Coordinates of C-alpha atoms in Angstrom, one line a residue:
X174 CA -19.5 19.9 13.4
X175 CA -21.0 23.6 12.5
X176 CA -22.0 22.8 8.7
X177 CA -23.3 26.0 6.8
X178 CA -24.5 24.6 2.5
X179 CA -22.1 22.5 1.5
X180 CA -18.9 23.3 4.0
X181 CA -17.8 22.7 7.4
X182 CA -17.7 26.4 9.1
X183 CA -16.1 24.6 12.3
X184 CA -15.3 21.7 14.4
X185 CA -15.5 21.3 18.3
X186 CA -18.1 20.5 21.0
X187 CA -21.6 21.1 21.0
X188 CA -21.2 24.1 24.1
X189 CA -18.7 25.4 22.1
X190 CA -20.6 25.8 18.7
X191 CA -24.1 26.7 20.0
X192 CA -21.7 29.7 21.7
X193 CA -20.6 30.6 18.8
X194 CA -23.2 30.0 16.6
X195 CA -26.4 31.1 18.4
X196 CA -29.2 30.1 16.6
X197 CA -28.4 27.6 14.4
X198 CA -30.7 24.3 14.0
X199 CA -29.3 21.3 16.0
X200 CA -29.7 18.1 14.0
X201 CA -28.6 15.3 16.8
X202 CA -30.0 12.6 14.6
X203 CA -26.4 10.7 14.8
X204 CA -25.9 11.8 18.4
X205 CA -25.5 8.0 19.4
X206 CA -23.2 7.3 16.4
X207 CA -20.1 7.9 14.9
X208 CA -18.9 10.4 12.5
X209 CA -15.7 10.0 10.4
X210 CA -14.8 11.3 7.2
X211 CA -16.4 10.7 3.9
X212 CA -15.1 7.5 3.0
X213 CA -12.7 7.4 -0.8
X214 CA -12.4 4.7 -3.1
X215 CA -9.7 6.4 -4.9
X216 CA -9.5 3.9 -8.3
X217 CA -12.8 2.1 -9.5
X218 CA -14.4 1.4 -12.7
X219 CA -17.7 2.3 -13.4
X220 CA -18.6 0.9 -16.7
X221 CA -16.7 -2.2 -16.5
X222 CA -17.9 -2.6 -13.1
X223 CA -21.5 -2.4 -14.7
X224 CA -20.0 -5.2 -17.4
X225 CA -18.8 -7.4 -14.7
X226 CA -22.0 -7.0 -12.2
X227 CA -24.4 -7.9 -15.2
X228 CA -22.8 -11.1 -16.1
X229 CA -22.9 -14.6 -14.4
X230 CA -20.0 -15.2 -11.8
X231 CA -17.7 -18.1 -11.5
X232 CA -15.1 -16.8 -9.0
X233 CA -12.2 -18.7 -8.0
X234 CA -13.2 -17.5 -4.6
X235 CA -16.5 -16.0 -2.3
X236 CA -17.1 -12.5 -3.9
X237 CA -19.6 -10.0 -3.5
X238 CA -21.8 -8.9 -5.8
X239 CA -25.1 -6.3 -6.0
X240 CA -26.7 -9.6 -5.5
X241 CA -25.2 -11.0 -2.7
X242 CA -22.4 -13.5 -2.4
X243 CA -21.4 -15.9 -4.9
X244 CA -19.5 -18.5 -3.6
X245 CA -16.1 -19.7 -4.9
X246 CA -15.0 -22.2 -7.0
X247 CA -11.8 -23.5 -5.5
X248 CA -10.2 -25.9 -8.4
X249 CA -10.7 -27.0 -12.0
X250 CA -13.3 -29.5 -11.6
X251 CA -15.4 -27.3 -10.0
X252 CA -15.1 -24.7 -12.2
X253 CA -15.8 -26.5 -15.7
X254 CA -18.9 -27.7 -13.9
X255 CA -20.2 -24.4 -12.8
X256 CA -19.5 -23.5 -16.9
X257 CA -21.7 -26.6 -17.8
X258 CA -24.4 -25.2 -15.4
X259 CA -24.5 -21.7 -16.1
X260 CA -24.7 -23.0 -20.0
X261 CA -27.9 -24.9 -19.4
X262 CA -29.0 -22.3 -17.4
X263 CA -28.6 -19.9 -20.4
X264 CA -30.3 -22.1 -23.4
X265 CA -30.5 -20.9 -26.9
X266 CA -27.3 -20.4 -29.5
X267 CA -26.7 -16.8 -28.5
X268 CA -23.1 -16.0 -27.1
X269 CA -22.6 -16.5 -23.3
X270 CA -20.3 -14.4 -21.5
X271 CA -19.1 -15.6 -18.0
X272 CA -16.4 -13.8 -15.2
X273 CA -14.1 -14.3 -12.9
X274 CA -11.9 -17.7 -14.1
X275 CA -8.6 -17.6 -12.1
X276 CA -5.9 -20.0 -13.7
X277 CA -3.5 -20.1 -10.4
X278 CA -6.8 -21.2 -8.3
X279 CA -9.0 -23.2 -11.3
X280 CA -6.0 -24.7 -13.6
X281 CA -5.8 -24.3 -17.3
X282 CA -8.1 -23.8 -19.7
X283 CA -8.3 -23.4 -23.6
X284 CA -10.8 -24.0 -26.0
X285 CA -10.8 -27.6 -26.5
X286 CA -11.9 -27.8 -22.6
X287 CA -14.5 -25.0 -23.6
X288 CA -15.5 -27.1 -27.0
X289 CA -16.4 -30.3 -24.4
X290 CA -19.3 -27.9 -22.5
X291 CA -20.5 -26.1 -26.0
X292 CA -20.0 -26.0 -29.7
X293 CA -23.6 -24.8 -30.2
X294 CA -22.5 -21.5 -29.3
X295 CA -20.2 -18.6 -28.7
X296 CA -18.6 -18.8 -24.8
X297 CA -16.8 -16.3 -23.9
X298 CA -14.8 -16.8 -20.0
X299 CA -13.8 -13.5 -18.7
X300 CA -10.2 -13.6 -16.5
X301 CA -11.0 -12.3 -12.9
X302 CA -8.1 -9.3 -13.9
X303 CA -10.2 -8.2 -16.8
X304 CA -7.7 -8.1 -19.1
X305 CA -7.7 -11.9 -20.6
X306 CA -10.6 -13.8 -22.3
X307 CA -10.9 -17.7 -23.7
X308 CA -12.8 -18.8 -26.2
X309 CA -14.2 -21.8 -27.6
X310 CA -14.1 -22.6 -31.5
X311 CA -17.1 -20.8 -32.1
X312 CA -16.3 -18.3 -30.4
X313 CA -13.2 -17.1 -31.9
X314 CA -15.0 -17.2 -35.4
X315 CA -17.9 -15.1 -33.9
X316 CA -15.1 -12.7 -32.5
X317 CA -13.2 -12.8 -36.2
X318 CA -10.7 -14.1 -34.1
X319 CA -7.9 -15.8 -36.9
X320 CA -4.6 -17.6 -36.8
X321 CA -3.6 -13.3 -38.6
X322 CA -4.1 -12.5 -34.7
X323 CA -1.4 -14.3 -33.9
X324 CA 1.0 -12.8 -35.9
X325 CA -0.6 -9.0 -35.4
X326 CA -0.9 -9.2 -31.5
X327 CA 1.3 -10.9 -28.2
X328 CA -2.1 -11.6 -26.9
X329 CA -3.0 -14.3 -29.1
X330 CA -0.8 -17.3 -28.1
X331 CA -0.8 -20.8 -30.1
X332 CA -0.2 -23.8 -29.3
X333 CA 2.5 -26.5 -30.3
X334 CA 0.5 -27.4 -33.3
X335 CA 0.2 -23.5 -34.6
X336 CA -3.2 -23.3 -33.3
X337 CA -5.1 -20.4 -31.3
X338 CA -5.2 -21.9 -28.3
X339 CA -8.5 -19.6 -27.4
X340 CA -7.1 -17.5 -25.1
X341 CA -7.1 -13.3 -25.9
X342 CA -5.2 -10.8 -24.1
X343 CA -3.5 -7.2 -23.7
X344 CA -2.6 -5.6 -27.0
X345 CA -5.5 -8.1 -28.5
X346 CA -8.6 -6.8 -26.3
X347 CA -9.2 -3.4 -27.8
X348 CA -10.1 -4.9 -31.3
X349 CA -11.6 -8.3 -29.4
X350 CA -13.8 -5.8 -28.0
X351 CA -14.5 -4.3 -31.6
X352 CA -16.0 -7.0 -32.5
X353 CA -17.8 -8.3 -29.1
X354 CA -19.1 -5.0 -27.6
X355 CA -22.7 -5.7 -28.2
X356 CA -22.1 -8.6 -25.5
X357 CA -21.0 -6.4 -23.2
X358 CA -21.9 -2.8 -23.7
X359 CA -26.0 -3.5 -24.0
X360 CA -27.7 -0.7 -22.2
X361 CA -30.3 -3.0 -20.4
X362 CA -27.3 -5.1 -19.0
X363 CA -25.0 -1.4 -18.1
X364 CA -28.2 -0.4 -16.3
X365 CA -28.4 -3.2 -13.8
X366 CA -24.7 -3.6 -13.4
X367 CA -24.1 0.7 -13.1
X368 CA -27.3 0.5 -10.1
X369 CA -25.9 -2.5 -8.7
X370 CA -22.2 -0.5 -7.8
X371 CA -24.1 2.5 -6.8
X372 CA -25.7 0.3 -4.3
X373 CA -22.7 -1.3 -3.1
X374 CA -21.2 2.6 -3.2
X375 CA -23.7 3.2 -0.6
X376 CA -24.2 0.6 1.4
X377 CA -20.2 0.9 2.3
X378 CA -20.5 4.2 3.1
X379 CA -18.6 5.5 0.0
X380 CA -18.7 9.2 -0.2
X381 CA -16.3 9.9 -3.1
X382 CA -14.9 8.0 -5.6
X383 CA -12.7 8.0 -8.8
X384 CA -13.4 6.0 -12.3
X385 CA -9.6 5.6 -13.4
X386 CA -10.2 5.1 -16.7
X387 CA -12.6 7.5 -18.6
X388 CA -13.1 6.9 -22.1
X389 CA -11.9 3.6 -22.4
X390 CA -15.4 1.9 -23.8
X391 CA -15.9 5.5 -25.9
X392 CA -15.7 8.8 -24.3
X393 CA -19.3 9.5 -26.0
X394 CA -20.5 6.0 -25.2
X395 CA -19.2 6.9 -21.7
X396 CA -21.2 10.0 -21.1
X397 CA -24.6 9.1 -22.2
X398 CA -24.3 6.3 -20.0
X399 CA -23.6 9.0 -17.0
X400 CA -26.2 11.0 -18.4
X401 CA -29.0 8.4 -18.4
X402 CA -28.1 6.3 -14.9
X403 CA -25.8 8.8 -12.6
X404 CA -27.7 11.4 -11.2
X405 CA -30.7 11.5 -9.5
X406 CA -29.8 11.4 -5.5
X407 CA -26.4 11.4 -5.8
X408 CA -25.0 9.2 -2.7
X409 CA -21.2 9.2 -4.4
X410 CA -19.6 11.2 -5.9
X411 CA -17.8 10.3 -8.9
X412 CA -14.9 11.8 -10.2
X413 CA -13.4 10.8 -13.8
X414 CA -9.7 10.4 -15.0
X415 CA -9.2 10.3 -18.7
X416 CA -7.4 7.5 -19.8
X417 CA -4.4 8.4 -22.3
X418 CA -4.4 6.1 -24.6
X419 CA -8.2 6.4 -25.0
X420 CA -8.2 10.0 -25.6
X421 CA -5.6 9.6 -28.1
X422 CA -7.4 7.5 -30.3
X423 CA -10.2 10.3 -30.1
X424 CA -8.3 13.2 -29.9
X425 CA -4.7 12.7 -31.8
X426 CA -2.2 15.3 -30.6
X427 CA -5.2 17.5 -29.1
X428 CA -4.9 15.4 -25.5
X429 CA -4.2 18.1 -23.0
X430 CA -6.3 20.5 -24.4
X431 CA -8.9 18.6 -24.9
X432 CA -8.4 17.1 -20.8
X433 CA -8.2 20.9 -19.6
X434 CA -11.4 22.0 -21.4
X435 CA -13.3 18.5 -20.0
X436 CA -12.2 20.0 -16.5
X437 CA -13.6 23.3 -16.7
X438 CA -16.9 21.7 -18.8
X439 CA -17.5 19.9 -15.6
X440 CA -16.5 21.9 -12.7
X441 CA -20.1 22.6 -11.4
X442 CA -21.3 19.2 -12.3
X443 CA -21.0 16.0 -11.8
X444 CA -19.7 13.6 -12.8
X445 CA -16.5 16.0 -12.4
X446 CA -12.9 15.1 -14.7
X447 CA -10.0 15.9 -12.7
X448 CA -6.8 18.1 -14.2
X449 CA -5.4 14.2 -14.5
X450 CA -4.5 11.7 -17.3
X451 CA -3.9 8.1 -16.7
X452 CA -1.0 5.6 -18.1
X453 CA 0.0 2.2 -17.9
X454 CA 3.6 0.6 -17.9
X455 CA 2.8 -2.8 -17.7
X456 CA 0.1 -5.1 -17.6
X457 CA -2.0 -7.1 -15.1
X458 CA -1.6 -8.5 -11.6
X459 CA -4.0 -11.2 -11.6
X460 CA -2.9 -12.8 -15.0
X461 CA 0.5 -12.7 -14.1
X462 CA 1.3 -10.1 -17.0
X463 CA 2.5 -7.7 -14.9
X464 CA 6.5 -6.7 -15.8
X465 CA 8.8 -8.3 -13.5
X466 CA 12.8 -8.3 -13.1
X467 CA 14.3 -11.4 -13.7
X468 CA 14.0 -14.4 -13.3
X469 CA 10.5 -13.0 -14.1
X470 CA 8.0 -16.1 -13.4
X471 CA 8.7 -19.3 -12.0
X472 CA 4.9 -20.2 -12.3
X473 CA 1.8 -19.5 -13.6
X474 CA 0.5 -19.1 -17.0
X475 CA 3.4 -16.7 -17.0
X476 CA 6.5 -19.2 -16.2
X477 CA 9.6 -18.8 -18.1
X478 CA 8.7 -15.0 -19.3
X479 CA 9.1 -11.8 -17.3
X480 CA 5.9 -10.4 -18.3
X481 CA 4.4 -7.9 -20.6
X482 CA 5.2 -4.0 -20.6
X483 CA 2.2 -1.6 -21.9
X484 CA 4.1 1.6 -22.1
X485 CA 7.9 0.1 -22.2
X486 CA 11.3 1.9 -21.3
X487 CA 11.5 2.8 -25.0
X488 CA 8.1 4.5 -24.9
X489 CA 7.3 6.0 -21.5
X490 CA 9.5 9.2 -21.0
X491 CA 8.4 10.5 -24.7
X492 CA 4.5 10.2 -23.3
X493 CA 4.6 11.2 -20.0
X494 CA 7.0 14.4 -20.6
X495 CA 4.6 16.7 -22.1
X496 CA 1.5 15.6 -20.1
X497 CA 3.9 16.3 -16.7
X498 CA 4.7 19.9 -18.3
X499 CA 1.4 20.7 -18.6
X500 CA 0.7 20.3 -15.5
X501 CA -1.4 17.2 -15.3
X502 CA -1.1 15.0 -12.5
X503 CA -0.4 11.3 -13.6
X504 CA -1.6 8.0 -12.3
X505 CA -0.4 5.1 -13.6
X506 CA -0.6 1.4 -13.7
X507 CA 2.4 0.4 -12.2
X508 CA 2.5 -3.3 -11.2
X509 CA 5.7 -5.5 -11.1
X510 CA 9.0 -4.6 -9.6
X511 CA 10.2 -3.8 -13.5
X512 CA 7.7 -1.7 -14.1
X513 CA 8.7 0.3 -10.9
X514 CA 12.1 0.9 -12.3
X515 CA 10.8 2.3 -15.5
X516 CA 7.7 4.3 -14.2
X517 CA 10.0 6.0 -11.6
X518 CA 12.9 6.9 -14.1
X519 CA 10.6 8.0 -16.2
X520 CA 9.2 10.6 -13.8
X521 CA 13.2 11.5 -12.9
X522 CA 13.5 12.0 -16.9
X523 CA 10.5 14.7 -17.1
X524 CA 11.4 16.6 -13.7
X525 CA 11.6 20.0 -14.4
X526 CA 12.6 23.4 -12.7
X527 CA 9.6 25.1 -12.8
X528 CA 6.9 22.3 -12.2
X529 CA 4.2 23.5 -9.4
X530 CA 5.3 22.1 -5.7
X531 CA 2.0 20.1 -5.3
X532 CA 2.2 18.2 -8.5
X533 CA 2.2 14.4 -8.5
X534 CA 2.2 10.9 -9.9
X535 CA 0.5 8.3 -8.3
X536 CA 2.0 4.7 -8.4
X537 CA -1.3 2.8 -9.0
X538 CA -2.0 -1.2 -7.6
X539 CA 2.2 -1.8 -7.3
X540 CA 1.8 -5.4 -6.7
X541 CA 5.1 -5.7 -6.3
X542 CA 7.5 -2.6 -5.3
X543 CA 10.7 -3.4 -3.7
X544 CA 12.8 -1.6 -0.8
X545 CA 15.6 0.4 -2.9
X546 CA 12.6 1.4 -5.2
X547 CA 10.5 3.4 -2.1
X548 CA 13.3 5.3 -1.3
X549 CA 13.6 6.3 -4.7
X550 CA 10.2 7.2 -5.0
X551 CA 10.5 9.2 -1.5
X552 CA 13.1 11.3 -3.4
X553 CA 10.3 12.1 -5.9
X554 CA 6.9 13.8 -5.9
X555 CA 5.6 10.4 -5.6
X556 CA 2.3 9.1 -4.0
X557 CA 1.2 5.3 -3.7
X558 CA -2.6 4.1 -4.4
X559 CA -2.2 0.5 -4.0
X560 CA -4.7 -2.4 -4.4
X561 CA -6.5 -3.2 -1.5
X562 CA -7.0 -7.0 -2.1
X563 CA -4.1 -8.2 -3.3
X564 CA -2.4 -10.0 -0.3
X565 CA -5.8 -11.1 1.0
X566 CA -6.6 -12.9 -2.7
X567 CA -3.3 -13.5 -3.6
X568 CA -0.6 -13.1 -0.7
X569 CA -0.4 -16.8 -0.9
X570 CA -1.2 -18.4 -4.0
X571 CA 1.2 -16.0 -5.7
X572 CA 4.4 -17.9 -4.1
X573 CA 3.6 -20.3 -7.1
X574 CA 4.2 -17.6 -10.0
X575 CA 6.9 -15.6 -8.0
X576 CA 7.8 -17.5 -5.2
X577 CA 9.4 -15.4 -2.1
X578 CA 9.5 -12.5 -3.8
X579 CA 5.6 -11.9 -2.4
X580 CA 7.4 -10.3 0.7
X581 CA 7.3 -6.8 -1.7
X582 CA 3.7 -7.4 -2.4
X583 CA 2.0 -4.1 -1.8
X584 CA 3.9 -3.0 1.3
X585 CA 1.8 -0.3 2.7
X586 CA 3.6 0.2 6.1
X587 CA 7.1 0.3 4.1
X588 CA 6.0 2.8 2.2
X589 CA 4.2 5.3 4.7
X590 CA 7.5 4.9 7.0
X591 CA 9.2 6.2 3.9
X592 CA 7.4 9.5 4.2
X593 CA 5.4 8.7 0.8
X594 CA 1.2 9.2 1.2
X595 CA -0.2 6.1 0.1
X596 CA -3.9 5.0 -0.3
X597 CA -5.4 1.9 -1.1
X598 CA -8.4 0.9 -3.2
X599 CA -10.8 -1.9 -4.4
X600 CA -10.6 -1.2 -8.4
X601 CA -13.8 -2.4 -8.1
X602 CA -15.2 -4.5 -9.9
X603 CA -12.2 -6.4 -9.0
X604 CA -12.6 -6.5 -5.1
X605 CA -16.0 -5.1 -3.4
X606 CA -16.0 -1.3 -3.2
X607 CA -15.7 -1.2 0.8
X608 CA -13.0 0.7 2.2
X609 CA -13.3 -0.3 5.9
X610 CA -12.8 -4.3 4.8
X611 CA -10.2 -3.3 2.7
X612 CA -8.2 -1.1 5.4
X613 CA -9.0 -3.9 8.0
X614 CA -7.1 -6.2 5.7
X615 CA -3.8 -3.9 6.2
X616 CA -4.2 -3.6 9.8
X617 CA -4.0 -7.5 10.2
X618 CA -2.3 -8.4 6.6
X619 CA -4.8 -11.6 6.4
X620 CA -5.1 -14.5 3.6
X621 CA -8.3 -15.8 2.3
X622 CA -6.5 -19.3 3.6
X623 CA -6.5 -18.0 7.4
X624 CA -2.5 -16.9 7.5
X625 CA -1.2 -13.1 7.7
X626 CA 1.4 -12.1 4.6
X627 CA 4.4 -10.3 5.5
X628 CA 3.0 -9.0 9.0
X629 CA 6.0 -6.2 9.5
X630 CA 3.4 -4.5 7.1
X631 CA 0.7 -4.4 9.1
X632 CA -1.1 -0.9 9.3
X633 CA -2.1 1.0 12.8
X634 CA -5.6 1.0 13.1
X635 CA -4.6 5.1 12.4
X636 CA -2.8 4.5 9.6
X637 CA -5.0 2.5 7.9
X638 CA -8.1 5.2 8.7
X639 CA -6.3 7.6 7.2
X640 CA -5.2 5.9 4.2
X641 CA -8.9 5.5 3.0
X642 CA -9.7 9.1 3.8
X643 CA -7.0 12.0 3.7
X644 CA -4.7 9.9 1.7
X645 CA -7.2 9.1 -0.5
X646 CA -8.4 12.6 -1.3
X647 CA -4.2 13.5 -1.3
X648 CA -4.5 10.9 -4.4
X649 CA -6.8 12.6 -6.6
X650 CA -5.6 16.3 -5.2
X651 CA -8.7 16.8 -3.8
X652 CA -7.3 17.2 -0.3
X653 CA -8.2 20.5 0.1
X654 CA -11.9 19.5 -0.6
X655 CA -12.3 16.6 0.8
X656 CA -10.8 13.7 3.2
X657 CA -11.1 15.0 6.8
X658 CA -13.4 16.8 9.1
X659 CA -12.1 20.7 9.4
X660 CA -13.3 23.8 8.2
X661 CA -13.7 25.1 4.8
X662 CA -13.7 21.6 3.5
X663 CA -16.9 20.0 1.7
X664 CA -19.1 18.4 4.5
X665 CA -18.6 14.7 3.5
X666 CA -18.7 12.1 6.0
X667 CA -19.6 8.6 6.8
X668 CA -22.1 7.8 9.6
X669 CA -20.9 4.3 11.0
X670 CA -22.4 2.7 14.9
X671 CA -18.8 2.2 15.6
X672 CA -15.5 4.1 16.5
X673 CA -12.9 1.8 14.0
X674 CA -9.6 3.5 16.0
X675 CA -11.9 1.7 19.3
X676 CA -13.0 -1.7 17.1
X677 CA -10.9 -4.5 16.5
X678 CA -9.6 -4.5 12.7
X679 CA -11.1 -7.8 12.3
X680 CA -14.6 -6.4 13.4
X681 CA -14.4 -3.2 10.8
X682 CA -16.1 -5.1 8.0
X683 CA -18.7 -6.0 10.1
X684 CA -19.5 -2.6 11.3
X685 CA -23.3 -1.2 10.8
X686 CA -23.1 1.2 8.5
X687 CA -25.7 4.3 8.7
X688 CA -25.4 6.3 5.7
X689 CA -23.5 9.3 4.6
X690 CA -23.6 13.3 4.8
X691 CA -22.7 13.9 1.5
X692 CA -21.8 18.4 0.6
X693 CA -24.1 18.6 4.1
X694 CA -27.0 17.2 3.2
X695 CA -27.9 13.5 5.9
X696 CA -28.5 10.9 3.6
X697 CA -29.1 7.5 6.0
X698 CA -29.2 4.2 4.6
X699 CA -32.5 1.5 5.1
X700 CA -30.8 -0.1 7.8
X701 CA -34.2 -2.6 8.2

């Protein structure tokens, strides 16, 4: 590759470039190695990510973290125990904040099962999704959490009896946080967990990636964060998407505006904000929240309801029609099969005549996105960026909140032989930021138990390459930039010891990786 600043001049062998290039500097320090493009994550969170990484773990299965692995915690007894641990490991009164409970893998839990560890203090259990805390007594009375919740919000269910049953969720978390962020947002606990994902950033090779959900924790809040910790040696680099609803409470009915000048603010610098706004129909995969058609759930924490909508069929079209006018490409949180049906007539509703060729929405996780519903979206200037880690975490357990219906569980190979680019991602915190483990994953369609989900969706080793490099970049229209190895594009790539297209999917995640070339410039990794 003939590399001149930033961009690739041309690609070809080495007789062929020193001819045409006479007197240019070799550098054969990866001669022995490979060279593919710059690896994409395409949908992570930074700050929560920094949240997440700076709390203690108690995962319903192995995860990794900055740290290493912490193992999982398979049922309920196990669980509550590791609770009880982590409490004594913590002592003193002040409020303890713990992720990753998964109620399909660790069984209920409410605050009378919280009140048997701790009434001395505040406990706060953080749902693996993100999007659902439990409380014990105290704990909802440090939160000014009230029986008024219940009648204000969906997220705050009661019991039989009339009573909060601890648990806080969806249209409740914004003014949960209100009155928590201290426990979350502290700058010495955003430092270590904002270092930690750059770490993991590089030590995966991760050349690019894209925080899909800017200004959620504060816009301001947001930036001084960048400003203080993102940086110095830039290994990644981070692209932001404003989130709507975010930006709305900040900026009323100046949202586009306001987007547009943030892009051209940021266009030499980095972190960058892309010409992009983000939505969400419905709500959240791992909680079973997520809208469904009926029968809705058969299981779960969700059984005998279809699930919640965010940005309903009576909402959605009214939103996302002047933000499509304007020319802003769309990504939005589109998870259960009734959420499919509204996103995608939505998009039909706010098609216009005019609107540029290489515009686009971007279906993000689908969890569930059924047959009839890709060949709509094929008709549509549709893409797919779909949640890497799904089937692997869930391609199983989920039979016992959906049942068979996990055959339309993020069907990457359905939807690329429907013509539609499609991506996947980590949404890390949620999965490990490593794009070779997660396309690996869709090559063999593998189960944390050992079995292989839906296998006529199994990805080429090609496909699946592709789909967390070009693709990717296609996502966040940066495919002219980025993505693939030709000229005039930004010299980004990842340095692995490996050809993946020659390797065994199963062996990807195991692959050494070197480092990264990142606008040119070699930036190898401490392999010792």
């Amino acid at each position: 590759v003939a590399v001149e600043g930033t961009k690739i001049l041309k690609v070809g062998s080495p007789q062929d470039l020193q001819k045409h290039f006479t007197g240019a500097r070799i550098d054969d320090r990866f001669k022995d190695d490979v060279i593919i493009p710059g690896l994409i994550d395409p949908h992570v969170h930074m700050i929560l990510g920094a949240m997440m990484y700076s709390k203690p773990f108690a995962p319903p299965w192995d995860v990794q973290t900055p740290k290493g692995v912490v193992k999982g915690l398979p049922d309920r007894a196990s669980f509550l125990k590791r609770i009880s641990e982590i409490n004594a490991e913590h002592p003193g009164n002040q409020p303890l904040v713990i992720y990753g409970y998964h109620n399909l893998v660790q069984g209920p839990l409410d605050r009378h099962d919280l009140d048997k560890i701790t009434t001395k203090r505040p406990l706060i259990i953080w749902h693996y999704s993100g999007h659902d805390f439990y409380l014990n007594t105290i704990g909802l009375a440090f939160a000014k959490v009230d029986a008024s919740w219940a009648q204000r919000f969906h997220g705050v269910p009661v019991d039989e009896n009339g009573e909060l049953t601890g648990r806080v969720y969806e249209d409740a978390v914004f003014a949960f946080l209100n009155n928590t962020g201290a426990q979350f947002l502290s700058p010495a606990d955003i430092t270590r967990g904002f270092n930690g994902l750059e770490d993991m950033f590089a030590r995966n090779g991760v050349t690019s990636v894209a925080e899909m959900g800017y200004g959620l924790f504060g816009r301001a809040l947001e930036d001084k964060f960048y400003e203080l910790l993102y940086g110095d040696d830039v290994r990644t680099k981070l692209y932001l998407v404003p989130e709507y609803r975010a930006f709305s409470r900040e900026f009323g009915n100046e949202v586009i505006p306001t987007v547009f000048e943030h892009v051209n603010q940021t266009k030499a610098d980095w972190p960058r904000v892309l010409p992009q706004i983000k939505l969400f129909t419905d709500a959240a995969f791992y909680s079973q929240t997520m809208r469904m058609r009926p029968p809705g759930y058969t299981g779960g924490q969700s059984k005998g309801t279809n699930g919640l909508w965010v940005m309903g069929p009576d909402r959605l079209t009214d939103i996302m029609g002047p933000l499509w006018r304007a020319g802003l490409d769309i990504h939005i949180h589109s998870n259960g099969d009734a959420a499919q049906d509204t996103t995608l007539a939505a998009l039909k509703n706010v098609q216009y005549a005019e609107q540029p060729k290489d515009q686009r929405l971007i279906l993000e996780h689908v969890g569930i996105i059924r047959p009839e519903q890709l060949e709509l979206a094929k008709t549509l200037p549709v893409g797919l960026s779909v949640a890497s880690h799904y089937v692997y975490y869930m391609g199983e357990m989920y039979k016992d909140a959906i049942g068979e219906r996990v055959r339309y569980m993020t069907p990457l190979a359905s939807s690329i032989k429907a013509g539609l680019v499609t991506t996947m991602h980590s949404d890390a915190p949620l999965a490990p930021p490593s794009p070779l483990t997660a396309a690996s994953v869709h090559v063999l369609r593998s189960t944390r138990e050992g079995g292989v989900s839906t296998p006529t969706e199994q990805l080429s080793r090609w496909q699946a390459l592709r789909a967390v490099t070009w693709s990717a970049a296609w996502s966040l229209g940066l495919e002219d930039e980025i993505g693939s190895i030709e000229p005039g594009k930004q010299a980004d790539f990842t340095i692995l010891s490996e050809n993946p297209l020659q390797t065994d999917a199963q062996d990807w995640p195991k692959m050494k990786i070197l480092g990264v070339v990142l606008d040119g410039t070699p930036k190898p990794l401490d392999t010792e």
